[in-house]
PDB file of C-alpha atoms in Angstrom:
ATOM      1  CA  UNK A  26      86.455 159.015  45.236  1.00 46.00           C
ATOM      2  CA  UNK A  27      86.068 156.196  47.217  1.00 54.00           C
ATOM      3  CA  UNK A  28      89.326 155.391  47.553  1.00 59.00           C
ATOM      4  CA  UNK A  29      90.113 159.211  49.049  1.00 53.00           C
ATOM      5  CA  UNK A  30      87.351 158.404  51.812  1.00 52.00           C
ATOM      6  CA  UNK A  31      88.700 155.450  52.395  1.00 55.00           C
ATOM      7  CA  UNK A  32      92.446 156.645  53.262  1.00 54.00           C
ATOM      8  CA  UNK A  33      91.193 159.710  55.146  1.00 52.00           C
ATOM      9  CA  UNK A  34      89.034 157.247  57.467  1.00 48.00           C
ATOM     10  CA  UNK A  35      91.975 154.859  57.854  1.00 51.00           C
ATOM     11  CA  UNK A  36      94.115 157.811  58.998  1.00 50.00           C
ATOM     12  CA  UNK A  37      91.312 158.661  61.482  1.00 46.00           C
ATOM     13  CA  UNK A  38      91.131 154.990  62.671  1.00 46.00           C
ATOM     14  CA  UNK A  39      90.847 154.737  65.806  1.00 42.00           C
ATOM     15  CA  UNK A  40      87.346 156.682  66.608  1.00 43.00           C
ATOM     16  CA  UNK A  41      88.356 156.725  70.441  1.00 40.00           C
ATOM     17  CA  UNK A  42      92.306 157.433  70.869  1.00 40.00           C
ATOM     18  CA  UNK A  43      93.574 156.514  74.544  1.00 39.00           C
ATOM     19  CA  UNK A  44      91.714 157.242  77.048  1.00 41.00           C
ATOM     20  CA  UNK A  45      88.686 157.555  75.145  1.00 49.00           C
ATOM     21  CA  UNK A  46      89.549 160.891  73.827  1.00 59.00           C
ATOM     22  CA  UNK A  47      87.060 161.888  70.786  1.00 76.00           C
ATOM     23  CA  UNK A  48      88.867 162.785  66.992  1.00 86.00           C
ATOM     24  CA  UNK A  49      88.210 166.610  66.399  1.00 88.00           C
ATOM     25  CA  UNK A  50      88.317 168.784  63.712  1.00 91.00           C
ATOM     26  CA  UNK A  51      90.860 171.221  63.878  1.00 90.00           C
ATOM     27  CA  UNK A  52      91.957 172.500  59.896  1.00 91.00           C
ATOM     28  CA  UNK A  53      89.971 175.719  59.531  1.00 91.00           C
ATOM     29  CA  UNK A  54      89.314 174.602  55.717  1.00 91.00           C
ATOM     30  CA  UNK A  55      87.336 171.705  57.280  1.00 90.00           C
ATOM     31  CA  UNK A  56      85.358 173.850  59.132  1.00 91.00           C
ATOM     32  CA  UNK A  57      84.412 176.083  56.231  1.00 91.00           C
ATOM     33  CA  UNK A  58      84.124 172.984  53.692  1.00 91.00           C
ATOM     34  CA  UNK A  59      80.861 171.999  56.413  1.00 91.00           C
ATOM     35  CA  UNK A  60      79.314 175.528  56.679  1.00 89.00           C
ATOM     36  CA  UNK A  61      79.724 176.115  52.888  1.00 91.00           C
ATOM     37  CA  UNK A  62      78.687 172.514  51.776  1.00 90.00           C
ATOM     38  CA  UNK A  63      77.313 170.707  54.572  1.00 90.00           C
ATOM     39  CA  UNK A  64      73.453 170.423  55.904  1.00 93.00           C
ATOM     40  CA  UNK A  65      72.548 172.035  58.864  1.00 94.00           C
ATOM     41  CA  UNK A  66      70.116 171.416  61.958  1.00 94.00           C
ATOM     42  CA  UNK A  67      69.089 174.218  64.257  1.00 95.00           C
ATOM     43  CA  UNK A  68      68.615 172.498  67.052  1.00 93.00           C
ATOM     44  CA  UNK A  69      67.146 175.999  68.817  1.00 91.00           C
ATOM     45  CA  UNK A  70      67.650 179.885  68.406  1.00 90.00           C
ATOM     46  CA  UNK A  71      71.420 179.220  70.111  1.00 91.00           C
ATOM     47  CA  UNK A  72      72.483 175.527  69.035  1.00 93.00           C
ATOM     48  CA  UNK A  73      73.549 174.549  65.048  1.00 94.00           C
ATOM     49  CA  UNK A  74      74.285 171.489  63.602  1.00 95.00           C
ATOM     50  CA  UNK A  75      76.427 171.593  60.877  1.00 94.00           C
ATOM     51  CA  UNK A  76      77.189 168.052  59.138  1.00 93.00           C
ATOM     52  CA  UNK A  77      77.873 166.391  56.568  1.00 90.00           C
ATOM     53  CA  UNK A  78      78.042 162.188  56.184  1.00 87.00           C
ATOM     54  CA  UNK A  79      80.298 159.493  53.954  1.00 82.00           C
ATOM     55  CA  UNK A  80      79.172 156.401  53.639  1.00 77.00           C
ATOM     56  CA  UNK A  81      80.277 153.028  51.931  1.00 68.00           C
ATOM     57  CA  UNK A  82      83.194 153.168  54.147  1.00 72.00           C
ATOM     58  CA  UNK A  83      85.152 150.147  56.349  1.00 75.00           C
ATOM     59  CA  UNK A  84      83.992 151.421  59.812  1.00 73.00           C
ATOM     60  CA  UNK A  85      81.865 154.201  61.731  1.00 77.00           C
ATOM     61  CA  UNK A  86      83.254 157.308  62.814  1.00 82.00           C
ATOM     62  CA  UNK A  87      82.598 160.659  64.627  1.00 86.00           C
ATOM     63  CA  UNK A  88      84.957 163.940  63.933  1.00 89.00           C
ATOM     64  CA  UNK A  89      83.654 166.613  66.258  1.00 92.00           C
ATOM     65  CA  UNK A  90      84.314 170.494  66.263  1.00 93.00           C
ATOM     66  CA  UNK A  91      82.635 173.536  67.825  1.00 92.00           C
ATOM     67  CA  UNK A  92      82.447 177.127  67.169  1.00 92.00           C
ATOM     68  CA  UNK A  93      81.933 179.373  70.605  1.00 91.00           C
ATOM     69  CA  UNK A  94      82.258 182.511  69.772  1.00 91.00           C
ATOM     70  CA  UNK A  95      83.797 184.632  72.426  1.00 90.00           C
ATOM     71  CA  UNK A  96      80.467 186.848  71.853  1.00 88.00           C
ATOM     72  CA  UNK A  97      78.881 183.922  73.725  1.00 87.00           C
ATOM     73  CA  UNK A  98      80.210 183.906  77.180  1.00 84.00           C
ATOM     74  CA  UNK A  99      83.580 184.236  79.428  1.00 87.00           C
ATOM     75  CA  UNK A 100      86.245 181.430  78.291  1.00 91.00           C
ATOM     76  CA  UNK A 101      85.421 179.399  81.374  1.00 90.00           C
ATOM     77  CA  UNK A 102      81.366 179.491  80.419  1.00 89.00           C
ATOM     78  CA  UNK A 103      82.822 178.794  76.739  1.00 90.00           C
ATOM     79  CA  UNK A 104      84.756 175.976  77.866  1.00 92.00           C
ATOM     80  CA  UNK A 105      82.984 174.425  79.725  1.00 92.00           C
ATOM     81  CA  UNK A 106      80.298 173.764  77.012  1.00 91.00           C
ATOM     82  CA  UNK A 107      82.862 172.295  75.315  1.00 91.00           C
ATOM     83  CA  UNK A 108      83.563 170.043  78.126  1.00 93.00           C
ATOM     84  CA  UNK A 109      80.126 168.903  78.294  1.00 93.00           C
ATOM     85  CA  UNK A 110      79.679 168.547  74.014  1.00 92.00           C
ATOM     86  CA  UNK A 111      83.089 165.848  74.565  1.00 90.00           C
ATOM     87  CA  UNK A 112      81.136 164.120  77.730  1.00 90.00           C
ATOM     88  CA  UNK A 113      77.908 163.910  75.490  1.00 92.00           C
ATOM     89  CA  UNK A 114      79.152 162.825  72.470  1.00 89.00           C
ATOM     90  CA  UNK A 115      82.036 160.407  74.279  1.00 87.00           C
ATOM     91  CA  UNK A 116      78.817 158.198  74.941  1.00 86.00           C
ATOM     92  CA  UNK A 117      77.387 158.063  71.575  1.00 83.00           C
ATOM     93  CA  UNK A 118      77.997 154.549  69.212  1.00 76.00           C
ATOM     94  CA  UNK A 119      77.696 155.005  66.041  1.00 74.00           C
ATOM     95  CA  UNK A 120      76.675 151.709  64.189  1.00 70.00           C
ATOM     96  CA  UNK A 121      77.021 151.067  60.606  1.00 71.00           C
ATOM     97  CA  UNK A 122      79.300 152.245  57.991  1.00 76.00           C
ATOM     98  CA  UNK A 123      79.620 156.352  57.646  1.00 80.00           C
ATOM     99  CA  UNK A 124      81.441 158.856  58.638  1.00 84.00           C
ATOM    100  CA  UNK A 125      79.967 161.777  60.077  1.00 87.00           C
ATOM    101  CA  UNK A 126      81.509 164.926  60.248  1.00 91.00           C
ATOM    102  CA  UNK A 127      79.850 167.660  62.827  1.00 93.00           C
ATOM    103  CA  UNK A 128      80.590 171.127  63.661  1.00 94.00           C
ATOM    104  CA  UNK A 129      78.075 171.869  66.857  1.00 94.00           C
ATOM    105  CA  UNK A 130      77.652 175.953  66.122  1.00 93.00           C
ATOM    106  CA  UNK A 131      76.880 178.098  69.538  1.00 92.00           C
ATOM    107  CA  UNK A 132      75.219 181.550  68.571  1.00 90.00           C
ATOM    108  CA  UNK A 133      75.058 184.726  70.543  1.00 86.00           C
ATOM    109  CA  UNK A 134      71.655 184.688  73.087  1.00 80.00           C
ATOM    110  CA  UNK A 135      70.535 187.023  75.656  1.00 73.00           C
ATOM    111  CA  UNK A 136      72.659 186.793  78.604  1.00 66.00           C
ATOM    112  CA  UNK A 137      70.591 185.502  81.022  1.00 70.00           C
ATOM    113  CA  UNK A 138      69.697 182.759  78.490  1.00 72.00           C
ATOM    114  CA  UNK A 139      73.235 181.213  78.190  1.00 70.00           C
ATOM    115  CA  UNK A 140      73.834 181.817  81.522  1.00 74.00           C
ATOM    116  CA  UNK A 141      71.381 179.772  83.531  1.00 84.00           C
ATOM    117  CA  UNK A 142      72.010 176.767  81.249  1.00 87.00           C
ATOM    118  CA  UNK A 143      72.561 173.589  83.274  1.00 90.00           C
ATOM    119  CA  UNK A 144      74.328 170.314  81.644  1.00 92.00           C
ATOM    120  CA  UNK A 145      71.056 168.968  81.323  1.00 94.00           C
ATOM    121  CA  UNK A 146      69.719 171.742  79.431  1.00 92.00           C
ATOM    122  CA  UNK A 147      72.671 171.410  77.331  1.00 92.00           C
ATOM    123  CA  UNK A 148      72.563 167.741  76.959  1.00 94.00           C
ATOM    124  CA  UNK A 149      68.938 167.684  76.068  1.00 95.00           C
ATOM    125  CA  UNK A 150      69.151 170.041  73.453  1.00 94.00           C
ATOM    126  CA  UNK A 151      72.531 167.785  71.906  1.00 94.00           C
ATOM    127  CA  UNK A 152      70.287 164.858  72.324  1.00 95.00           C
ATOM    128  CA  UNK A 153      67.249 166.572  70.162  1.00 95.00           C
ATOM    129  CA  UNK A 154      69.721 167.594  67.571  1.00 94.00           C
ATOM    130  CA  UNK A 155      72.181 164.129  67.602  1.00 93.00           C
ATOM    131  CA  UNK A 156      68.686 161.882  67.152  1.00 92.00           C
ATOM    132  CA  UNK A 157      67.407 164.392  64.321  1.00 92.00           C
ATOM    133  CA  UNK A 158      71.369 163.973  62.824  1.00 91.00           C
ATOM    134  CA  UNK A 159      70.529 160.176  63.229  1.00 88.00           C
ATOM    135  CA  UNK A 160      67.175 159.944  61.653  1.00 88.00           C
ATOM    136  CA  UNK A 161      68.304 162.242  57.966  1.00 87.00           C
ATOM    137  CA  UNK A 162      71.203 160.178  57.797  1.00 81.00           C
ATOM    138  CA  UNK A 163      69.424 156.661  58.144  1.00 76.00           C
ATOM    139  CA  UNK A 164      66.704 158.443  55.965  1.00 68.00           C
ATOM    140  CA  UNK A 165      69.387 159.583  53.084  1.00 59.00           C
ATOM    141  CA  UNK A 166      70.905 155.581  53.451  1.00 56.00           C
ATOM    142  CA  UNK A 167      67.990 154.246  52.906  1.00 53.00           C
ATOM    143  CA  UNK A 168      66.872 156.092  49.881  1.00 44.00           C
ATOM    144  CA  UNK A 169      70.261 155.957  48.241  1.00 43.00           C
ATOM    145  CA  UNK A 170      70.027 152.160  48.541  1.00 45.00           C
ATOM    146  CA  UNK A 171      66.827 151.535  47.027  1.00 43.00           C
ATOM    147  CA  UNK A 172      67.613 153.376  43.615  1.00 38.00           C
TER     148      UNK A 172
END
């Protein structure tokens, strides 16, 4: 098993491709293997987390994916949250050795909810949910290396 996590994250390698372009997920059976098997945060009524973490492998990585449903806005309101999850998440080091695999999950809200939402709204709710991410992982680490 380790040896299959190690090849996938040496096919991933490097986190940041070019100009500092983020690895995605893209295979739909990824994104099903993380809402069928994977933990999830909610963040708030409109914002999911869905994750799940390797560890014991040769260097940190990030695979990011998003489901915007097109219940949740026009495409340009849809894209441009994904817009500002890259710019967040662009800026985020991950330190030590996991990979972390997270599907950000936006849900249908009122309209006028979605609507006034301002990048720092946005960013402050990714920030709640990325530091919660942070603390269960360190938390599950550090339990699995005491036993």
């Amino acid at each position: 098993m380790h040896d299959v996590a190690q090849k996938a994250v040496n096919a991933l390698r490097p986190l940041l491709v070019g100009n500092n372009r983020l690895q995605t997920i893209k295979k739909r059976s990824d994104f099903l293997r993380l809402s069928k098997d994977g933990k999830r945060i909610k963040v708030c009524p409109w914002l999911i987390f869905n994750y799940s973490v390797e560890e014991d492998v040769e260097t940190a990585a990030l695979l990011l994916g998003w489901t915007v449903p097109k219940r949740v806005g026009s495409a340009v309101f849809r894209n441009k949250l994904k817009r500002w999850a890259r710019e967040f998440f662009r800026k985020q080091k991950l330190t030590g050795k996991q990979v972390i695999y997270l599907n950000i999950v936006v849900r249908e809200q009122r309209d006028d909810l979605l609507k006034t939402l301002t990048f720092q709204d946005f960013t402050d709710h990714l920030e709640l949910g990325w530091g919660n991410l942070l603390s269960r992982c360190k938390k599950a680490f550090d339990v699995g290396r005491k036993t």
